[in-house]
Every structure is written in structure tokens, then in C-alpha cells.
CSV table of C-alpha atoms and ligand atoms in Angstrom, one decimal:
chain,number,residue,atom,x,y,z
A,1045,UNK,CA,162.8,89.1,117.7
A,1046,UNK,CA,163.2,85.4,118.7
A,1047,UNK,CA,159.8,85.2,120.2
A,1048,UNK,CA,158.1,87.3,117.9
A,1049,UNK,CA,159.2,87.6,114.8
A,1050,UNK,CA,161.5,84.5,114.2
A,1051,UNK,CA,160.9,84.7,110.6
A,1052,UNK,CA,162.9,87.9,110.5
A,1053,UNK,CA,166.0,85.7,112.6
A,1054,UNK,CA,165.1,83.0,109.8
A,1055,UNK,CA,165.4,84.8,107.0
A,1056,UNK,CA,168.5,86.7,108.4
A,1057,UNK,CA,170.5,83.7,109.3
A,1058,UNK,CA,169.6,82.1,106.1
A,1059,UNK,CA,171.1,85.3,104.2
A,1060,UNK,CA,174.0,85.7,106.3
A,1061,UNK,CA,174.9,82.1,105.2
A,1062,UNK,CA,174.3,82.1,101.9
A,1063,UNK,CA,176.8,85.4,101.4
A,1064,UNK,CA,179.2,83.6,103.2
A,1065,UNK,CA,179.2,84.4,106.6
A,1066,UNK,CA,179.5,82.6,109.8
A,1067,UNK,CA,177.1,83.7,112.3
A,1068,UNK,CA,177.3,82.6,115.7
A,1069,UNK,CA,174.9,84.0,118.4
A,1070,UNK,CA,176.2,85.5,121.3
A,1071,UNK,CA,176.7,83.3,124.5
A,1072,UNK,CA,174.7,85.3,126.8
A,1073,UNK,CA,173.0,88.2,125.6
A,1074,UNK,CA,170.7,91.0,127.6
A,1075,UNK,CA,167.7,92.8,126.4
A,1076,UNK,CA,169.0,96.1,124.9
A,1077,UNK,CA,165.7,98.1,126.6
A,1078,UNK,CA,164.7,99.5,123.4
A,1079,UNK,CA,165.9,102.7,123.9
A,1080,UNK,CA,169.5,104.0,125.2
A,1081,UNK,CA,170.1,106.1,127.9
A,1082,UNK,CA,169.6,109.6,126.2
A,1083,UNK,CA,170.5,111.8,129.5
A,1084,UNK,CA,173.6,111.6,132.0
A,1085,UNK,CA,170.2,111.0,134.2
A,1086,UNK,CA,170.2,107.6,132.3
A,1087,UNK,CA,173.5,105.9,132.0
A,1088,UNK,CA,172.3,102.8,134.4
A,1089,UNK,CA,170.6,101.9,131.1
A,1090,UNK,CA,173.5,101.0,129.5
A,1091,UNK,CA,174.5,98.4,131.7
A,1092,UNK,CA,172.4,95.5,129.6
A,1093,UNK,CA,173.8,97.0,126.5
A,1094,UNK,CA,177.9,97.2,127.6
A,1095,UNK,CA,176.9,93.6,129.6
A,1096,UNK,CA,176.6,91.9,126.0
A,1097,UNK,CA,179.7,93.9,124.1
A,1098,UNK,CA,182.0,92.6,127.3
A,1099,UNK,CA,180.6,89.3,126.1
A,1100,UNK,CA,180.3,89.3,122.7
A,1101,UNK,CA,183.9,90.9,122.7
A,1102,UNK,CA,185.0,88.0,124.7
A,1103,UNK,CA,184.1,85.1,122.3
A,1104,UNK,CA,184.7,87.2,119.2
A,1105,UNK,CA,188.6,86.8,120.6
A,1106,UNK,CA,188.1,82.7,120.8
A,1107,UNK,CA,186.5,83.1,117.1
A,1108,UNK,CA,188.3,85.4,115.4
A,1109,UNK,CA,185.3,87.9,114.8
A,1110,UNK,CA,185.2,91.6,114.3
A,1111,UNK,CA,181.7,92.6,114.6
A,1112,UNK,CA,178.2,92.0,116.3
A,1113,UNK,CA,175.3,91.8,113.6
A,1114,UNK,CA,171.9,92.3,114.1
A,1115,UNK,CA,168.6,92.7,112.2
A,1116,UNK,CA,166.8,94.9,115.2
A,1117,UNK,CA,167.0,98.1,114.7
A,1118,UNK,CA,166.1,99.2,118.4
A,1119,UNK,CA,169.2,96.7,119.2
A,1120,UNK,CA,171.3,98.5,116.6
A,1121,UNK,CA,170.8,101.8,117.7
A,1122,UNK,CA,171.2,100.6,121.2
A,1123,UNK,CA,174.1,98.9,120.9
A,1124,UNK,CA,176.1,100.8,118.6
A,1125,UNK,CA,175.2,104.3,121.1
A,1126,UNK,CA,176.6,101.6,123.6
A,1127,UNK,CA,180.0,101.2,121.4
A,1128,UNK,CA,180.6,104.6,121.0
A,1129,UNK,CA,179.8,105.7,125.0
A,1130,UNK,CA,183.6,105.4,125.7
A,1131,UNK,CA,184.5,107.9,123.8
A,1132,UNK,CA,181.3,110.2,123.3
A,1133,UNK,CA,179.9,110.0,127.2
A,1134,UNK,CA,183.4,108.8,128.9
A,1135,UNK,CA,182.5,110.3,132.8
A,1136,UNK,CA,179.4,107.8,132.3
A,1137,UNK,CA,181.0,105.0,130.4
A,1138,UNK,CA,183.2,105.0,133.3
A,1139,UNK,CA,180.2,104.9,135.9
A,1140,UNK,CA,178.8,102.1,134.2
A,1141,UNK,CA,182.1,100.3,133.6
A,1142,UNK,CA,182.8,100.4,137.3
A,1143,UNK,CA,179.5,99.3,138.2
A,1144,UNK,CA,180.4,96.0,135.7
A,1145,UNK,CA,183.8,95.4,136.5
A,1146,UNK,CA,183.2,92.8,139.4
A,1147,UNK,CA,181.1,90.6,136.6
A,1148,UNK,CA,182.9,91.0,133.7
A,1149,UNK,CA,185.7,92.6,132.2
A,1150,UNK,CA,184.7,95.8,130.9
A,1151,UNK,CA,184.0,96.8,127.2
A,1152,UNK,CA,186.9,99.3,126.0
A,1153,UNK,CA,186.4,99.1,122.4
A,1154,UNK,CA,187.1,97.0,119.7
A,1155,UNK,CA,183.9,95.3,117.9
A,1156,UNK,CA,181.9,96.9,115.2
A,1157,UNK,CA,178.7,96.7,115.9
A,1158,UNK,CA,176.5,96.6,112.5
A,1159,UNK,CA,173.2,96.6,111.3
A,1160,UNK,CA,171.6,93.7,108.8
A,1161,UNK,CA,171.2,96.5,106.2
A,1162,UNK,CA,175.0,97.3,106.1
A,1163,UNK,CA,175.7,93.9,105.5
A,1164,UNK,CA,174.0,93.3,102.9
A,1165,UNK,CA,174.2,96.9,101.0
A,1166,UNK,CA,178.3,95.8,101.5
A,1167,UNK,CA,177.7,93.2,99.5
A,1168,UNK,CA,175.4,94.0,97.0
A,1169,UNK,CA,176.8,92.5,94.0
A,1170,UNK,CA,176.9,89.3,95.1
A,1171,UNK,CA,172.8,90.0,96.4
A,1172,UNK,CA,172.3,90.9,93.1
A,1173,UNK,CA,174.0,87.2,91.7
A,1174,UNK,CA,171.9,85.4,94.0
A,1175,UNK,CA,168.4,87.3,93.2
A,1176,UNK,CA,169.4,86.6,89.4
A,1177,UNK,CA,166.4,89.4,88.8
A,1178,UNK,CA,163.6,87.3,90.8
A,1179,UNK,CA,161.7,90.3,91.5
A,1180,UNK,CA,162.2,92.2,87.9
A,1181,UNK,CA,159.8,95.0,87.7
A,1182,UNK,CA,157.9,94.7,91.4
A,1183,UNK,CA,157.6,98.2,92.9
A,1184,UNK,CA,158.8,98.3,96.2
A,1185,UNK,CA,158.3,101.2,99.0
A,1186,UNK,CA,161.4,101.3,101.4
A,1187,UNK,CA,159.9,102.5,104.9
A,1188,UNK,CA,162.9,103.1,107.1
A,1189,UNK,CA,161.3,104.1,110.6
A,1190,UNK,CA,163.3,105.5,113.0
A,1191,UNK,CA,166.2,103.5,114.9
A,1192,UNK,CA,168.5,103.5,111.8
A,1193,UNK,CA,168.5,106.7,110.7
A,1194,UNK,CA,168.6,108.8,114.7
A,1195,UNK,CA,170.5,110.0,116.3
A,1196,UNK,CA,172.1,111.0,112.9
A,1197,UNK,CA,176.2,109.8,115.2
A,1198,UNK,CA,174.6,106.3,114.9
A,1199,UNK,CA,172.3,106.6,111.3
A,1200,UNK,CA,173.6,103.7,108.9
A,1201,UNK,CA,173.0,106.3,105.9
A,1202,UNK,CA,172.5,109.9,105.5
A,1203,UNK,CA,169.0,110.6,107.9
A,1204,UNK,CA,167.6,113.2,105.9
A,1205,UNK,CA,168.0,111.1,102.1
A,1206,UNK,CA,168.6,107.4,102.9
A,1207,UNK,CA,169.6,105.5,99.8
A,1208,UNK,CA,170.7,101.7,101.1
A,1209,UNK,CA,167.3,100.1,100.9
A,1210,UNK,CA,166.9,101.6,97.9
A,1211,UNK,CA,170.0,100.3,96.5
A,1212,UNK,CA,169.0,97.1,98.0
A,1213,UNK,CA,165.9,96.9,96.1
A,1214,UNK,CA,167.8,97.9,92.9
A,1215,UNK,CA,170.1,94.7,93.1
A,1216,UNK,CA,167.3,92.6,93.7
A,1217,UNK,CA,166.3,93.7,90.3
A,1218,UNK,CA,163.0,95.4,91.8
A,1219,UNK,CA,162.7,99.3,91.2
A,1220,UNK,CA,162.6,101.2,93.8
A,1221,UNK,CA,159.8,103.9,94.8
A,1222,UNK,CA,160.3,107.1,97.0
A,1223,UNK,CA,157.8,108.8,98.4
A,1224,UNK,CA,157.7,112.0,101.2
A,1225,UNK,CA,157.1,110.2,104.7
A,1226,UNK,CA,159.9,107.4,104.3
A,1227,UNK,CA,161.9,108.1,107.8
A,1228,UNK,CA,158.6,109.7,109.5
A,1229,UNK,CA,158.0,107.7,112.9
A,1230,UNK,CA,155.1,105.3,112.7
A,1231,UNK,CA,153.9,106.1,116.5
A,1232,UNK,CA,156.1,103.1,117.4
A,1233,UNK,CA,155.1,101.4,121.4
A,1234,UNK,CA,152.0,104.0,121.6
A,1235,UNK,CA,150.0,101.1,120.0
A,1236,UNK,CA,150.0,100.1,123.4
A,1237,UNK,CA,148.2,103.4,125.1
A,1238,UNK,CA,147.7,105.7,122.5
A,1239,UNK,CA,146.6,103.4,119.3
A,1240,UNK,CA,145.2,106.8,118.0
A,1241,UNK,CA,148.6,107.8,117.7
A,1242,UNK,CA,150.0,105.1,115.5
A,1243,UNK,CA,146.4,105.1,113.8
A,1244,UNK,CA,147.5,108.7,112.4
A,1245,UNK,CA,150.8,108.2,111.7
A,1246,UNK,CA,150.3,104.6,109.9
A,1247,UNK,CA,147.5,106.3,107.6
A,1248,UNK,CA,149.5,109.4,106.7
A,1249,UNK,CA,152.5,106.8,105.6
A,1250,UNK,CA,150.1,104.7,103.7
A,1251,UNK,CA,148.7,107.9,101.7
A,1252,UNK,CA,152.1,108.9,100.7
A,1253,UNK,CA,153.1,105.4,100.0
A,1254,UNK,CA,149.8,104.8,97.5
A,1255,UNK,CA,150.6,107.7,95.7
A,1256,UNK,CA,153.8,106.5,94.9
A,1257,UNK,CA,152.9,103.3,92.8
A,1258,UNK,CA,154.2,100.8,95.0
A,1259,UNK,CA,153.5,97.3,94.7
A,1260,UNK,CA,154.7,96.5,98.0
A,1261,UNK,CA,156.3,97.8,100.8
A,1262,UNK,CA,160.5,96.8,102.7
A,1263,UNK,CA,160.9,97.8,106.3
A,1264,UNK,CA,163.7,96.7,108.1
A,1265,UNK,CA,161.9,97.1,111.8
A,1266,UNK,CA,159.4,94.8,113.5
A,1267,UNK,CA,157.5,97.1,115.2
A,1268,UNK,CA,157.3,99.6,112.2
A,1269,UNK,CA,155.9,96.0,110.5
A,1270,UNK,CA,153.7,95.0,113.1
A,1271,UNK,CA,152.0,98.7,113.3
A,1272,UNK,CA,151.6,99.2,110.0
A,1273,UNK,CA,150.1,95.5,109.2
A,1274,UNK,CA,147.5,96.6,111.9
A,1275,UNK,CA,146.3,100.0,110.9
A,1276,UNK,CA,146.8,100.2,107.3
A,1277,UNK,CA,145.8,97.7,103.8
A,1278,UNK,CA,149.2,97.8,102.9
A,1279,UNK,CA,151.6,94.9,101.7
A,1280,UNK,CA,154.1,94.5,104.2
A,1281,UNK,CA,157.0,92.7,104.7
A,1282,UNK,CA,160.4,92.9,106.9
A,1283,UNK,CA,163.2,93.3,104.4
A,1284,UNK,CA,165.4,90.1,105.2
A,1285,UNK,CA,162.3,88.3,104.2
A,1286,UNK,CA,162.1,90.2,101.0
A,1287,UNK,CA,166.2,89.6,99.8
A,1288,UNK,CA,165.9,85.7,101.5
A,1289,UNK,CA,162.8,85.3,98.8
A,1290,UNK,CA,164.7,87.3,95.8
A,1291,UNK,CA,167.8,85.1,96.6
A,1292,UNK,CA,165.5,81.8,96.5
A,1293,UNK,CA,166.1,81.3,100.4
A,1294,UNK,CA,162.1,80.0,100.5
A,1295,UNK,CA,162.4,78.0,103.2
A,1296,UNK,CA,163.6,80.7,105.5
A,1297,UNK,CA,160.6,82.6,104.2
A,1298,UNK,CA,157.4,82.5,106.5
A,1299,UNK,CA,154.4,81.5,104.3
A,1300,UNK,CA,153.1,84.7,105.0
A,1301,UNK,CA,155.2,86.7,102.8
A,1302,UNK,CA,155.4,84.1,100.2
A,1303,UNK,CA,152.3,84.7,99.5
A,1304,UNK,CA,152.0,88.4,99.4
A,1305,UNK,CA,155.0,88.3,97.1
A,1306,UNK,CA,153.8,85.2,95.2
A,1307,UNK,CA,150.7,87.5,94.4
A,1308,UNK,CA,152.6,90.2,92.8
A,1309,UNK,CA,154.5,88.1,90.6
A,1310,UNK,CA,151.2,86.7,89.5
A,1311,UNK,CA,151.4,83.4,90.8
A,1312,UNK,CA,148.9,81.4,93.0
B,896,UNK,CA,166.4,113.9,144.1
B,897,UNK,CA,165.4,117.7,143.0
B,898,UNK,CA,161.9,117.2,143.6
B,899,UNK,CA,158.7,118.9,140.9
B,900,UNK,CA,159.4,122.7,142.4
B,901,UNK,CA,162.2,123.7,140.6
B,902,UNK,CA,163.0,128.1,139.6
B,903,UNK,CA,163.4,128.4,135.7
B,904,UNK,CA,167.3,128.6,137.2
B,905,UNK,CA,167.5,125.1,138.7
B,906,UNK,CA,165.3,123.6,135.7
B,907,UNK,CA,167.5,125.5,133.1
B,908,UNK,CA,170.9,124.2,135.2
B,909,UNK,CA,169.7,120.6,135.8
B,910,UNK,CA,168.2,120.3,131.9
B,911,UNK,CA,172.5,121.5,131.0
B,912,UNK,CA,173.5,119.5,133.8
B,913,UNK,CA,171.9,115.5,132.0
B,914,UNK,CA,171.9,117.0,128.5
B,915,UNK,CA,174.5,119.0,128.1
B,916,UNK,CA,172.1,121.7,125.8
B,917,UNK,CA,171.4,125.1,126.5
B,918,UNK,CA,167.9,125.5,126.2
B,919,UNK,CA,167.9,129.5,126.2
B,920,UNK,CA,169.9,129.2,122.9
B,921,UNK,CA,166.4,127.9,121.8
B,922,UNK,CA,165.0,130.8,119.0
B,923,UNK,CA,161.7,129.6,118.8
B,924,UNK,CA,162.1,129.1,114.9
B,925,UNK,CA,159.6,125.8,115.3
B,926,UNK,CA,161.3,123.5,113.7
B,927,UNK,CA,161.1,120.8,116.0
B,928,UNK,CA,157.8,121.4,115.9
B,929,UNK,CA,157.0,120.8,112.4
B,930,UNK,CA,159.2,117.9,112.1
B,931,UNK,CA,157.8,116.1,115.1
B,932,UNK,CA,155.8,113.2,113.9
B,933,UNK,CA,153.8,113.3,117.6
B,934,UNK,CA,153.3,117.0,118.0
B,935,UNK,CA,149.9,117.6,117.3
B,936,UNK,CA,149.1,114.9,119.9
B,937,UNK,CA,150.5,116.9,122.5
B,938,UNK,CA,149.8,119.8,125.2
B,939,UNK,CA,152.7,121.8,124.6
B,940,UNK,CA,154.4,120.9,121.1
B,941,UNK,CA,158.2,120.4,121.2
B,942,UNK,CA,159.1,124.8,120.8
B,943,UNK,CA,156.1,125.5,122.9
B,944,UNK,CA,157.5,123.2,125.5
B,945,UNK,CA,161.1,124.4,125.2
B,946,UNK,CA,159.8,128.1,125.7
B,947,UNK,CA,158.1,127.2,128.9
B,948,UNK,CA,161.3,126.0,130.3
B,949,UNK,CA,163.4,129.2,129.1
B,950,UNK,CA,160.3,130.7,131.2
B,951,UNK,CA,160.1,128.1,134.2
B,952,UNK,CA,156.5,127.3,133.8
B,953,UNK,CA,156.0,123.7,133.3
B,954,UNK,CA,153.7,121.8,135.6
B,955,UNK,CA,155.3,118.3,135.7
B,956,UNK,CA,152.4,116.3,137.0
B,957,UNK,CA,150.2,117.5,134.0
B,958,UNK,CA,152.5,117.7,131.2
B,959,UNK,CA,151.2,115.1,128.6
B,960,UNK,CA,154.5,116.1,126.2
B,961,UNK,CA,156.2,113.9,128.1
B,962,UNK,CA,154.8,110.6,127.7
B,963,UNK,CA,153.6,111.5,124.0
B,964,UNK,CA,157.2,111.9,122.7
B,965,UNK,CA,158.6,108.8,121.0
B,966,UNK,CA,162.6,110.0,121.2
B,967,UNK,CA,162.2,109.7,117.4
B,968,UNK,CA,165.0,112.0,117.4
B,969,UNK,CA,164.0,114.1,114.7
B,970,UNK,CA,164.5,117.4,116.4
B,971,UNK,CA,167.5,116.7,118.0
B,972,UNK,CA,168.8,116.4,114.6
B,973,UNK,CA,167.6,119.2,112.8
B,974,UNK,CA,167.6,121.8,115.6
B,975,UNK,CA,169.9,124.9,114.1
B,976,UNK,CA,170.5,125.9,118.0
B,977,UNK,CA,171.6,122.8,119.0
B,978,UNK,CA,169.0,123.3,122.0
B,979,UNK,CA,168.0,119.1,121.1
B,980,UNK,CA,164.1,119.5,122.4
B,981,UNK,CA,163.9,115.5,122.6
B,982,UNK,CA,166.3,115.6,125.1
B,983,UNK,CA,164.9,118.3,127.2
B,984,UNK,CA,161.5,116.2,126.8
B,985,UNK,CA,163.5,113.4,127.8
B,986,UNK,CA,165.1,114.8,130.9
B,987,UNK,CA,161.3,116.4,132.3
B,988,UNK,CA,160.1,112.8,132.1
B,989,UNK,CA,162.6,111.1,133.7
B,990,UNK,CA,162.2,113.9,136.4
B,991,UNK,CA,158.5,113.2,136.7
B,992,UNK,CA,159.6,109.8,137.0
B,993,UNK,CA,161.7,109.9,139.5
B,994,UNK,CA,159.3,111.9,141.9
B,995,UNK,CA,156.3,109.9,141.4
B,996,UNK,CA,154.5,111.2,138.6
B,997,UNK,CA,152.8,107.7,136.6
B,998,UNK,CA,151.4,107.9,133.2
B,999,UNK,CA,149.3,105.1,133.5
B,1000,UNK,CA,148.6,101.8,134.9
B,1001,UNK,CA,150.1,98.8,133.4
B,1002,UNK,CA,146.8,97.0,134.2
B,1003,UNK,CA,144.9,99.3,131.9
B,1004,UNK,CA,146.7,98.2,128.9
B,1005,UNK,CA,145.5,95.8,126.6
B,1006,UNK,CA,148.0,93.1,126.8
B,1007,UNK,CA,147.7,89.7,125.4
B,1008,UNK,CA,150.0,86.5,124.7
B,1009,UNK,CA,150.3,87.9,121.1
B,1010,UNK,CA,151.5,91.3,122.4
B,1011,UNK,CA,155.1,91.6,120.8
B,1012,UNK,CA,157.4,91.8,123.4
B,1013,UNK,CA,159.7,94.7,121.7
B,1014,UNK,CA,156.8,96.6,122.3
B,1015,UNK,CA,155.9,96.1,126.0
B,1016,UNK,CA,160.2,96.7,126.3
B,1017,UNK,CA,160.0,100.0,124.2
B,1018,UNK,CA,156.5,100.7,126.4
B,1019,UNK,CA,158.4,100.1,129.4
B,1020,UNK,CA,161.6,102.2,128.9
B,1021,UNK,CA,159.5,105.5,128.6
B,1022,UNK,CA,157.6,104.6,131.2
B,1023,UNK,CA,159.2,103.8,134.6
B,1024,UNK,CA,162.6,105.3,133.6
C,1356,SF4,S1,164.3,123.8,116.6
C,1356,SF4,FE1,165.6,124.4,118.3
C,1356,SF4,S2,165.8,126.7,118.1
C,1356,SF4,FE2,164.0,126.0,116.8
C,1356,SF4,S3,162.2,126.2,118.2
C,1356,SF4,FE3,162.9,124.1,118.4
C,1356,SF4,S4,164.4,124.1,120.1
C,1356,SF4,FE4,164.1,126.3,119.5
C,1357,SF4,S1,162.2,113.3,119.9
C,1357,SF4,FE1,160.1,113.6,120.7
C,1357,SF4,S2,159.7,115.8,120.6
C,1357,SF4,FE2,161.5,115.3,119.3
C,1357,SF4,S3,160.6,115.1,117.2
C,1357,SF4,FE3,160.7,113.0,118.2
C,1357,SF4,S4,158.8,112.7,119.2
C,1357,SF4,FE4,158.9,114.9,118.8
């Protein structure tokens, strides 16, 4: 996210802030991996994950915080499988908490670990005060991909009908579309090997989302963004960008999406 | 390690042993199939794939299933037998894995400074285990 797609971390930040929040990143952070550990083959891979609750639960104490934030969903779903291993994998949460506890004191608990789209759809009223109807009447596709909706312990809405980008849209004053192949993967990291793959997949999403109206289309992931800017004519952009724009954050906008949602509004 | 000759027995027992799932619960409805966004780039589709373990016939070394799941999670979800097929495909791979089997070479792929780094991570994962 920081080397990539620092708009999205601009555009977050600059949200974040503007509802009232203080942010502060985590001291020392590790790359979630991407994926958790899905088998008891796997708990090693938790280590990175439980490595940056110890620490993030650490300076939330000196701060007076309750919860980690992020706007990755891989992170999210890594993280918050992470929060809950205590208590849903305990024989390897102890594994990997033994393997930590030389380094660090070791994770029991405590932190909430959230998703940029639960903050916001918390706080929608105020979204809606802020986007004073900027984008009145702009159709706009949610796509949802797959990391915040699976497993369904972890989903930040119900998998099989998410509503919060929707509802989202709706206080920005934009009107939602829905359309069949919302949550359906995108082909996610076989751009890499098997672009047919994501060719497939991107194309099928793009039918469904054409023949549903949309002027535009919200996804909260960066790779779900960067594959479907690269196989399909859509109008893409991440959703923090979207709500930073409606609430008249521009300068935590990248120039990119100003201008695809500049030229929907009709202006040059 | 267990090693890629395993009896339907051992693979059945190691599959409850890192998933916790049964997979001859597994009723061979489909739907993991049909709600598998990768299956139809596959050798054996998610039920297909499920029923050669019940039967003890899968051929680690040339199983593409593996590397062609995502871990979408779709069918873990919706499976009524609770047999979660991701996780099975999950568990065969990291097997493969872990006695040698290599999906490709990193040199082959087409990797540039503009290469999003959550991809070559995600790439990665489901790649060397
Ligand atoms: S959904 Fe479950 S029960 Fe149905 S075929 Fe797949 S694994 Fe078997
Ligand atoms: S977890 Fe794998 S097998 Fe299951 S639906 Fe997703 S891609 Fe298909």
C-alpha cells in the first residue's frame, strides 16, 4: 500500500482525520503475507501477523487506543484471522506465541482490529454532512472482491448480500447499483502467471457491471483495482478515494481519479 | 515429512489432521464447484478433486488444482457438509510444497519495477508455502 498505491493511504488518512480520528501508524509493522495460515500445516505464518498486534497492542496502551485500522483488505482479513487465533486455533496460537515470547510479549487479546469500510459505514451520517450531496445522481458499482467478505468468521458484512458499500454510496448522495458478480473473485495474484485467469474473470465482472447502468465503479482492494484497470474499460477507483473526493478532501485525491470523477460530473 | 505416496487412509487422516474437515462427509452435490470463480481453469474442479481424495487418487506432482485455487473461500463457506474444499486444496499444496513439487520459476514471471508488490506477496504465499 505505501509503495504502491499511496493514494489509497492519502486518501484514508485524510478521511480518518476529517471524521475526527487520530491515526497513528504502528511503530514497527510486518508484512501480513497476504494470505493467513489456513491449515494447522501453516501456523508459522502467523508469526508476522501476531508480531505487529504484540506491537500495536503495546503503544495503543501508551495512547489510549482500542483498535488497529486499515484500508487493505488482504491486511484485514489477515490480521483480524490473527486476533481471533487465540480463541478459534488456541493449540497453534500457543505454538506461535511460544515461538514470540523471547521477542516480544505475546498478543492475548484486546485490540479490535477493523477494516476502513467499518469505519466509515459507523459513521455515516457525519460522511453524508461532509459529502453535502457532491456526487447527487452518479451511478456507482460497489465491487467487493474477496478479503472482506471470507472466510464468512472474519466478513465485515453478511458474504452472500453485502450492503455497507452500498450504504456508503447512498450517504455520499450517489445511488447505488447492484449487479450479479459483486463478491466474485477477480483472479487476484494470477495476473502474475495465469493473466488468462484474471482476463476471464475481470471481463465477466465488467459484463455484469455494464448491464447494470453504472457510471462508475468503488472497490475497496488494490489488487481487485489494479486487475480490473488492466483488463477491462471500466472506470475504476479505490473507495477511500471516492468518499475523500465526495467529502472535498481533493488534495488527498490522486489526479487520476479526479479526473475520472470530474468527467462524470460533467466537468473538464 | 509424509512424503507424495500416501493410502486414501493417510491422505484422508493427514487432510482431518491440518484441517480439521472430514472430507468423506463430502456428497458430491457440486457446489463448490459452481461457486468457484477458478474452476473451469482447473484439472480436477473443487468436487471432482474432493472425490479423488475420498478415493486416494491424486497425483501430487501433476495436480494443477493446486496452484489454480485462489483461497477465495467461496466453498468453504457455502459447503452444506462442512467438507471446506479450499482447505483440502489448501492442505495438497502445501504437501506438494513441502516435498519438492514447484509450480513455476520465479524467473519466468514477468516482473518489473511497476509490479505491485501485494501481488508478488500474495504470488508468493501460494507458492513456496
Ligand atoms: S460443496 Fe461440499 S459436499 Fe458438495 S461437492 Fe463440494 S465438498 Fe462435496
Ligand atoms: S477456495 Fe479455491 S477451490 Fe474454493 S472456491 Fe475459492 S478458488 Fe475455488
Amino acid at each position: 500500500m505505501k509503495r504502491d498505491f499511496s493514494e489509497v493511504e492519502r486518501s484514508s488518512l485524510a478521511l480518518l482525520a476529517a471524521l475526527g480520528y487520530r491515526v497513528v501508524e504502528i511503530s514497527s509493522w510486518y508484512c501480513c503475507g497476504g494470505f493467513p495460515g489456513a491449515t494447522a500445516l501453516e501456523h508459522v505464518k502467523y508469526v508476522s501477523s501476531l508480531r505487529t498486534l504484540s506491537v500495536a497492542y503495546r503503544q495503543s496502551r501508551e495512547l489510549g487506543a482500542d483498535s488497529v485500522v486499515t484500508s487493505c483488505p488482504f491486511c484485514y482479513n489477515t490480521l483480524r484471522q490473527a486476533e481471533q487465533l487465540p480463541v478459534s486455533r488456541p493449540g497453534e496460537y500457543v505454538r506461535v506465541a511460544d515461538y514470540l515470547r523471547d521477542e516480544l510479549e505475546p498478543y492475548r487479546g484486546g485490540l479490535r482490529v477493523l477494516h476502513l469500510v467499518e469505519v466509515i459505514s459507523a459513521r455515516l451520517s457525519d460522511v453524508a454532512k461532509l459529502a453535502e450531496g457532491r456526487l447527487r445522481g452518479v451511478r456507482v458499482a460497489a465491487y467487493y472482491g474477496c478479503m472482506l467478505l471470507r472466510p464468512r468468521a472474519v466478513a465485515v458484512d453478511n458474504p452472500d448480500n453485502p450492503q455497507v458499500i452500498e450504504r456508503i454510496v447512498e450517504a455520499l448522495g450517489a445511488v447505488p447499483v447492484r449487479y450479479p458478480y459483486r463478491t466474485y473473485c477477480c483472479g487476484s495474484f494470477h495476473v502474475l502467471a495465469e493473466p488468462a485467469i484474471v482476463r476471464g474473470n475481470t471481463e465477466r465482472i465488467a459484463r455484469s457491471i455494464a448491464s447494470s447502468g453504472a457510471d462508475i465503479v468503488v472497490t475497496p482492494c488494490p489488487l481487485c483495482l489494479y486487475n480490473l484497470r488492466r483488463y477491462t474499460n471500466l472506470k475504476v477507483v479505490h473507495l477511500s478515494e471516492l468518499v475523500a473526493y465526495a467529502a472535498n478532501l481533493r488534495e488527498a485525491v490522486s489526479p487520476e481519479t479526479l479526473k475520472v470523477v470530474a468527467s462524470l460530473r460533467g466537468e473538464t | 515429512m509424509a512424503g507424495l505416496r500416501l493410502t486414501p487412509r493417510e491422505l484422508r487422516e493427514l487432510i482431518r489432521e491440518y484441517t480439521g474437515r472430514e472430507v468423506t462427509a463430502c456428497m458430491q452435490c457440486g457446489l463448490c464447484t459452481a461457486v468457484c470463480p477458478v474452476a473451469s481453469f482447473m484439472d480436477l474442479h473443487p468436487a471432482a478433486l474432493v472425490r479423488a481424495v475420498q478415493l486416494g487418487g491424486v497425483e501430487l506432482p501433476k495436480l494443477r488444482s493446486i496452484w489454480i485455487c485462489v483461497s477465495c473461500m467461496t466453498c468453504v463457506d457455502k459447503c452444506p457438509r462442512d467438507v471446506a474444499p479450499g482447505l483440502v486444496v489448501e492442505t495438497l499444496r502445501q504437501l506438494a510444497l513441502k516435498n519438492g513439487v514447484e509450480p513455476r520459476a520465479y524467473s519466468q514471471l514477468p516482473i518489473d519495477e511497476t509490479t505491485p508488490s501485494i501481488l508478488l506477496v500474495t504470488y508468493s504465499r501460494k507458492s513456496t508455502g
